[in-house]
XYZ file of C-alpha atoms in Angstrom:
395
model
C 10.225 -26.668 -11.408
C 10.216 -24.369 -14.440
C 6.814 -22.982 -13.544
C 8.111 -22.007 -10.126
C 11.309 -20.502 -11.534
C 9.452 -18.444 -14.155
C 6.977 -17.226 -11.532
C 9.851 -16.130 -9.298
C 11.545 -14.218 -12.115
C 8.268 -12.634 -13.165
C 7.741 -11.520 -9.573
C 11.220 -9.967 -9.430
C 10.926 -8.121 -12.750
C 7.412 -6.856 -12.069
C 8.323 -5.762 -8.533
C 11.355 -3.890 -9.835
C 9.259 -2.169 -12.494
C 6.519 -1.410 -9.960
C 8.960 0.223 -7.530
C 10.743 2.254 -10.224
C 7.465 3.466 -11.744
C 6.098 4.233 -8.283
C 9.158 6.327 -7.456
C 8.657 8.273 -10.686
C 4.937 8.815 -10.054
C 5.138 9.679 -6.369
C 8.227 11.821 -6.879
C 6.609 13.922 -9.605
C 3.359 14.106 -7.628
C 5.104 15.360 -4.488
C 7.133 17.808 -6.536
C 4.094 19.366 -8.207
C 2.194 19.552 -4.919
C 5.140 21.442 -3.454
C 5.361 23.651 -6.540
C 1.646 24.410 -6.563
C 1.573 25.360 -2.886
C 4.720 27.490 -3.068
C 3.661 29.705 -5.989
C 3.766 33.435 -5.251
C 1.807 36.125 -7.056
C 3.904 38.974 -8.528
C 2.961 42.210 -10.210
C 4.997 41.568 -13.380
C 3.542 38.188 -14.288
C 1.781 37.573 -17.630
C -2.003 37.767 -17.755
C -3.738 34.632 -16.498
C -0.743 33.470 -14.432
C -1.557 32.382 -10.884
C 1.956 32.693 -9.523
C 5.612 31.852 -9.925
C 8.343 30.006 -8.050
C 12.106 30.277 -8.200
C 14.037 27.078 -7.595
C 17.642 25.944 -7.716
C 18.792 22.423 -8.529
C 21.835 20.820 -10.059
C 23.722 24.089 -10.277
C 20.996 25.889 -12.221
C 18.181 28.341 -11.466
C 14.619 27.771 -12.620
C 11.766 30.253 -12.891
C 8.443 28.418 -13.042
C 5.038 30.006 -13.634
C 1.573 28.447 -13.515
C -1.440 29.594 -15.490
C -4.687 29.573 -13.550
C -6.520 27.830 -16.414
C -4.280 27.721 -19.511
C -2.074 30.026 -21.606
C -3.646 32.043 -24.397
C -1.938 29.896 -27.045
C -0.823 26.295 -27.118
C 2.976 25.897 -26.659
C 4.951 23.961 -29.269
C 6.048 21.340 -26.740
C 4.097 20.013 -23.768
C 5.210 17.346 -21.296
C 2.516 15.005 -19.972
C 2.856 13.178 -16.671
C 0.750 10.041 -16.941
C 2.747 6.943 -17.818
C 4.433 6.904 -14.414
C 0.976 6.369 -12.881
C -0.228 3.939 -15.532
C 2.932 1.821 -15.344
C 2.730 1.715 -11.553
C -0.792 0.303 -11.674
C -0.242 -2.085 -14.592
C 2.902 -3.561 -13.054
C 1.255 -3.681 -9.629
C -1.803 -5.516 -10.892
C 0.362 -7.950 -12.856
C 2.401 -8.536 -9.696
C -0.820 -9.106 -7.758
C -1.832 -11.778 -10.278
C 1.546 -13.529 -10.136
C 1.968 -13.434 -6.351
C -1.549 -13.440 -4.921
C -3.851 -14.932 -7.543
C -1.579 -17.704 -8.817
C -0.582 -18.557 -5.230
C -3.915 -17.778 -3.615
C -3.810 -20.810 -1.328
C -0.632 -19.396 0.249
C -1.067 -15.634 0.261
C -4.737 -14.774 -0.292
C -6.645 -17.515 1.535
C -6.489 -18.364 5.212
C -8.825 -21.257 5.960
C -8.805 -20.403 9.652
C -10.426 -17.080 8.673
C -12.741 -18.298 5.893
C -12.602 -21.515 3.894
C -12.388 -20.150 0.332
C -11.135 -21.819 -2.802
C -8.376 -19.957 -4.695
C -10.898 -19.089 -7.419
C -13.393 -17.687 -4.925
C -10.689 -15.607 -3.249
C -9.458 -14.255 -6.588
C -12.960 -13.321 -7.734
C -13.685 -11.659 -4.397
C -10.447 -9.681 -4.611
C -11.003 -8.473 -8.174
C -14.693 -7.788 -7.643
C -14.133 -5.719 -4.505
C -11.381 -3.798 -6.305
C -13.759 -2.731 -9.075
C -16.732 -2.114 -6.754
C -14.765 0.066 -4.320
C -13.499 2.262 -7.163
C -17.004 2.584 -8.633
C -18.391 3.667 -5.247
C -15.642 6.271 -4.836
C -16.180 7.562 -8.360
C -19.929 7.787 -7.837
C -19.421 9.721 -4.593
C -17.103 12.200 -6.314
C -19.381 12.744 -9.302
C -22.429 13.168 -7.058
C -20.952 16.363 -5.651
C -20.175 14.972 -2.193
C -16.465 15.679 -2.694
C -17.190 19.403 -2.587
C -17.676 19.062 1.178
C -14.034 18.309 1.834
C -14.038 17.483 5.553
C -17.170 15.362 5.465
C -15.988 13.593 2.322
C -12.602 12.875 3.917
C -14.198 11.450 7.074
C -16.660 9.388 5.036
C -13.857 8.078 2.839
C -11.781 7.194 5.893
C -14.646 5.224 7.472
C -15.302 3.538 4.123
C -11.687 2.315 3.872
C -11.580 1.207 7.519
C -14.849 -0.710 7.041
C -13.439 -2.414 3.956
C -10.300 -3.354 5.864
C -12.304 -4.905 8.693
C -14.321 -6.909 6.169
C -11.218 -8.052 4.272
C -9.510 -9.296 7.452
C -12.555 -11.526 8.020
C -12.546 -12.921 4.487
C -8.904 -13.056 3.337
C -5.600 -13.764 5.023
C -4.034 -10.855 6.880
C -1.418 -10.465 4.172
C -4.093 -10.615 1.487
C -6.309 -8.092 3.314
C -3.506 -5.529 3.599
C -2.593 -5.992 -0.040
C -6.232 -5.696 -1.062
C -6.888 -2.388 0.679
C -3.593 -1.051 -0.705
C -4.570 -2.185 -4.204
C -7.941 -0.443 -3.870
C -6.346 2.841 -2.815
C -3.776 2.542 -5.610
C -6.530 1.836 -8.141
C -8.495 4.884 -7.000
C -5.386 7.040 -7.348
C -4.505 5.808 -10.840
C -8.133 6.012 -11.958
C -8.123 9.658 -10.861
C -5.273 10.248 -13.298
C -6.687 8.087 -16.099
C -10.397 8.970 -15.889
C -10.337 12.592 -14.707
C -7.022 14.446 -14.622
C -5.625 13.493 -18.050
C -8.993 13.651 -19.917
C -9.659 17.099 -18.451
C -6.222 18.282 -19.487
C -6.844 16.972 -23.004
C -10.131 18.877 -23.155
C -8.320 22.068 -22.148
C -5.706 21.486 -24.863
C -8.415 20.790 -27.442
C -10.182 24.031 -26.521
C -6.958 25.994 -26.945
C -6.279 24.435 -30.352
C -9.823 25.324 -31.411
C -9.355 28.908 -30.286
C -11.964 28.574 -27.543
C -11.632 29.526 -23.841
C -11.094 26.391 -21.694
C -13.650 25.494 -19.061
C -12.132 26.429 -15.658
C -14.213 23.708 -13.956
C -12.071 21.082 -15.684
C -8.968 22.327 -13.881
C -10.806 22.498 -10.556
C -12.008 18.902 -10.882
C -8.494 17.717 -11.730
C -7.080 19.641 -8.791
C -9.605 17.997 -6.450
C -8.565 14.503 -7.525
C -4.896 15.462 -7.272
C -5.444 16.521 -3.660
C -7.098 13.151 -2.937
C -4.069 11.388 -4.379
C -1.731 13.552 -2.337
C -3.281 12.509 0.965
C -3.589 8.833 0.003
C 0.039 8.375 -1.043
C 1.716 7.720 2.311
C -0.833 5.126 3.520
C -0.644 3.188 0.254
C 3.161 2.987 0.480
C 2.959 1.442 3.964
C 0.302 -1.034 2.820
C 2.341 -2.066 -0.214
C 5.442 -2.876 1.868
C 3.494 -4.361 4.783
C 3.801 -7.913 3.438
C 7.400 -7.859 4.710
C 6.258 -7.123 8.280
C 4.212 -9.942 9.822
C 3.640 -8.034 13.063
C 1.480 -5.656 11.040
C -0.724 -7.964 8.978
C -0.561 -11.204 10.965
C -1.787 -9.997 14.353
C -5.149 -9.872 16.114
C -5.882 -6.180 15.602
C -4.488 -5.840 12.077
C -7.518 -3.880 10.871
C -7.031 -1.307 13.647
C -3.398 -0.959 12.605
C -4.579 -0.113 9.083
C -7.063 2.387 10.543
C -4.208 4.182 12.316
C -2.008 4.149 9.200
C -4.862 5.571 7.110
C -5.130 8.443 9.593
C -1.409 9.103 10.090
C -0.549 9.332 6.380
C -2.764 12.364 5.650
C -1.760 13.997 8.946
C 1.931 13.758 8.018
C 1.209 15.086 4.525
C -0.561 18.042 6.167
C 2.719 19.012 7.823
C 4.589 19.169 4.522
C 1.725 20.828 2.658
C 1.603 23.582 5.291
C 5.353 24.182 5.006
C 5.209 24.201 1.195
C 2.476 26.840 1.353
C 4.617 29.020 3.610
C 2.312 28.666 6.597
C 3.415 28.075 10.171
C 4.714 24.526 10.549
C 2.212 22.351 12.460
C 4.769 20.631 14.692
C 1.959 18.935 16.624
C 1.765 16.499 13.710
C 4.857 14.634 14.904
C 3.416 14.195 18.384
C 0.304 12.647 16.867
C 2.429 10.507 14.537
C 4.552 9.282 17.451
C 1.467 8.420 19.498
C -0.017 6.617 16.520
C 3.094 4.521 15.955
C 3.190 3.681 19.670
C -0.412 2.496 19.355
C 0.554 0.353 16.357
C 3.392 -1.159 18.393
C 1.063 -2.025 21.260
C -1.578 -3.489 18.954
C 0.988 -5.610 17.115
C 2.096 -7.056 20.469
C -1.361 -8.604 20.989
C -0.331 -11.622 18.937
C -2.384 -13.550 16.387
C -6.120 -14.004 16.579
C -6.096 -17.726 17.332
C -3.351 -18.060 19.958
C -4.471 -19.648 23.248
C -3.207 -17.445 26.070
C -4.147 -19.950 28.737
C -1.445 -22.384 27.704
C 1.470 -19.916 27.736
C 2.611 -20.946 31.225
C 3.674 -24.437 30.187
C 7.338 -25.458 30.035
C 7.536 -27.555 26.870
C 10.440 -29.765 25.975
C 12.314 -28.914 22.794
C 11.209 -32.224 21.299
C 7.593 -30.999 21.336
C 8.572 -27.797 19.539
C 10.650 -29.715 17.014
C 7.709 -31.973 16.222
C 5.457 -28.966 15.546
C 8.018 -27.221 13.333
C 8.788 -30.375 11.407
C 5.122 -31.119 10.772
C 3.975 -27.561 10.011
C 6.992 -25.782 8.492
C 9.643 -28.107 7.100
C 7.716 -29.073 3.958
C 8.628 -25.622 2.619
C 11.641 -24.762 4.782
C 13.601 -27.898 4.018
C 16.574 -28.857 1.895
C 14.127 -30.443 -0.559
C 10.710 -28.759 -0.186
C 7.731 -30.964 -0.874
C 5.274 -28.142 -1.579
C 4.415 -28.180 -5.293
C 5.116 -24.529 -6.126
C 8.309 -24.187 -4.046
C 11.683 -25.346 -5.385
C 14.012 -24.005 -2.685
C 13.385 -23.001 0.911
C 11.924 -19.449 1.025
C 14.691 -16.912 1.764
C 17.044 -19.840 2.313
C 15.642 -20.485 5.789
C 15.849 -24.155 6.771
C 13.772 -25.599 9.608
C 14.332 -29.286 9.036
C 16.608 -30.180 11.948
C 17.199 -29.112 15.592
C 20.193 -26.909 14.751
C 18.304 -24.860 12.186
C 15.238 -24.568 14.405
C 17.283 -23.158 17.287
C 19.218 -20.885 14.923
C 16.021 -19.377 13.531
C 14.105 -19.235 16.810
C 13.522 -15.470 16.647
C 12.249 -15.668 13.070
C 9.919 -18.489 14.057
C 8.599 -16.372 16.902
C 8.049 -13.308 14.736
C 6.301 -15.177 11.938
C 4.474 -18.044 13.652
C 3.963 -17.043 17.299
C 3.727 -13.263 17.710
C 1.949 -13.216 14.350
C 0.185 -15.796 12.195
C 2.094 -14.946 9.018
C 3.462 -18.476 8.865
C 2.529 -20.961 7.661
C 1.237 -18.747 4.814
C -2.528 -18.983 4.679
C -2.106 -21.471 7.541
C -2.028 -24.152 4.835
C -0.634 -26.718 7.275
C -3.280 -25.811 9.876
C -1.043 -24.860 12.786
C -3.296 -24.559 15.824
C -3.454 -21.848 18.443
C -2.295 -24.342 21.058
C 0.793 -25.144 18.968
C 1.653 -21.465 18.562
C 1.271 -20.992 22.319
C 3.534 -23.950 23.020
C 6.266 -22.489 20.793
C 5.767 -19.147 22.551
C 6.323 -20.801 25.911
C 9.506 -22.439 24.604
C 10.784 -19.098 23.302
C 10.008 -17.418 26.626
C 12.188 -19.868 28.558
C 15.217 -19.728 26.228
């Protein structure tokens, strides 16, 4: 009991920290992207200044200038933006360990997809996380990133290919989390391994009375742009575990492919406005079409449902037997699953009244998606899901 309680509290605290740190990191990132794109060159600016921006907030006016490389002398005080990113990743990885690695049989493994042990799934997850980042880093350092459009298309296909592979190795929930963790790791590594070290080299050059290398700033800017366009997709992937119709359906990898495309397109709209260019209103038409495609794909149902049996008219007793045998060991007044002390989210499915009361939730999680049972640990069959679907259709 205490192990389960401590795990639950650790999950809450880490998730809270992860969200707060993520707000700080993404907020500052979006702000500086806006600031950078909105800078205007003026005739009276100091030497070496790229541009300035006037802003108003909280009743005060701010005049902000940006040096193209660095000022001639080091200022007495300098604010660094790094711990927001580091804390986001550290708390996120710790949360991944607590939720996905320690409960791999529920959230990372789906034996109907691939029969992995929890250890195998954990090693695969961690190994692919490191390997994907190394491949991205190698591509950037090879000079491929200089060809922006080709690099973006190659990176997109790389992430979509990884997603397809993950959905055929891990559970749907685990696959979505894994691709989100990879993108998040790439983003934080950009800050840790490139942006901050380059800034430190520029500071060191200033302190030594030497001119900073302008290539350091360009490299940092390149990685910052990558992070900018990856931010919106990673947010959707990180919250997707709350939406079974995304991760638990037949074409879940295609849904990720659409999300990976829509995020950068939406960011393009805001980047264009920040830069003072004509607003690309076509973006919202594309975004609407993309979300409609996601809706249609999510309606395809889970991978293993048997469409041929949907025309049956089952008795409630048949449905009750399935729910009792596949779901009530967790969703009962006294759960019998080792790591669960109380019914998840307080949802009880251990008698006819509760089953009827939660019919829509059952449909969303176990019929129109395969999110439940988690990892299909109780081995609910496609025929059983179809039978419940037929019962729901006749209610």
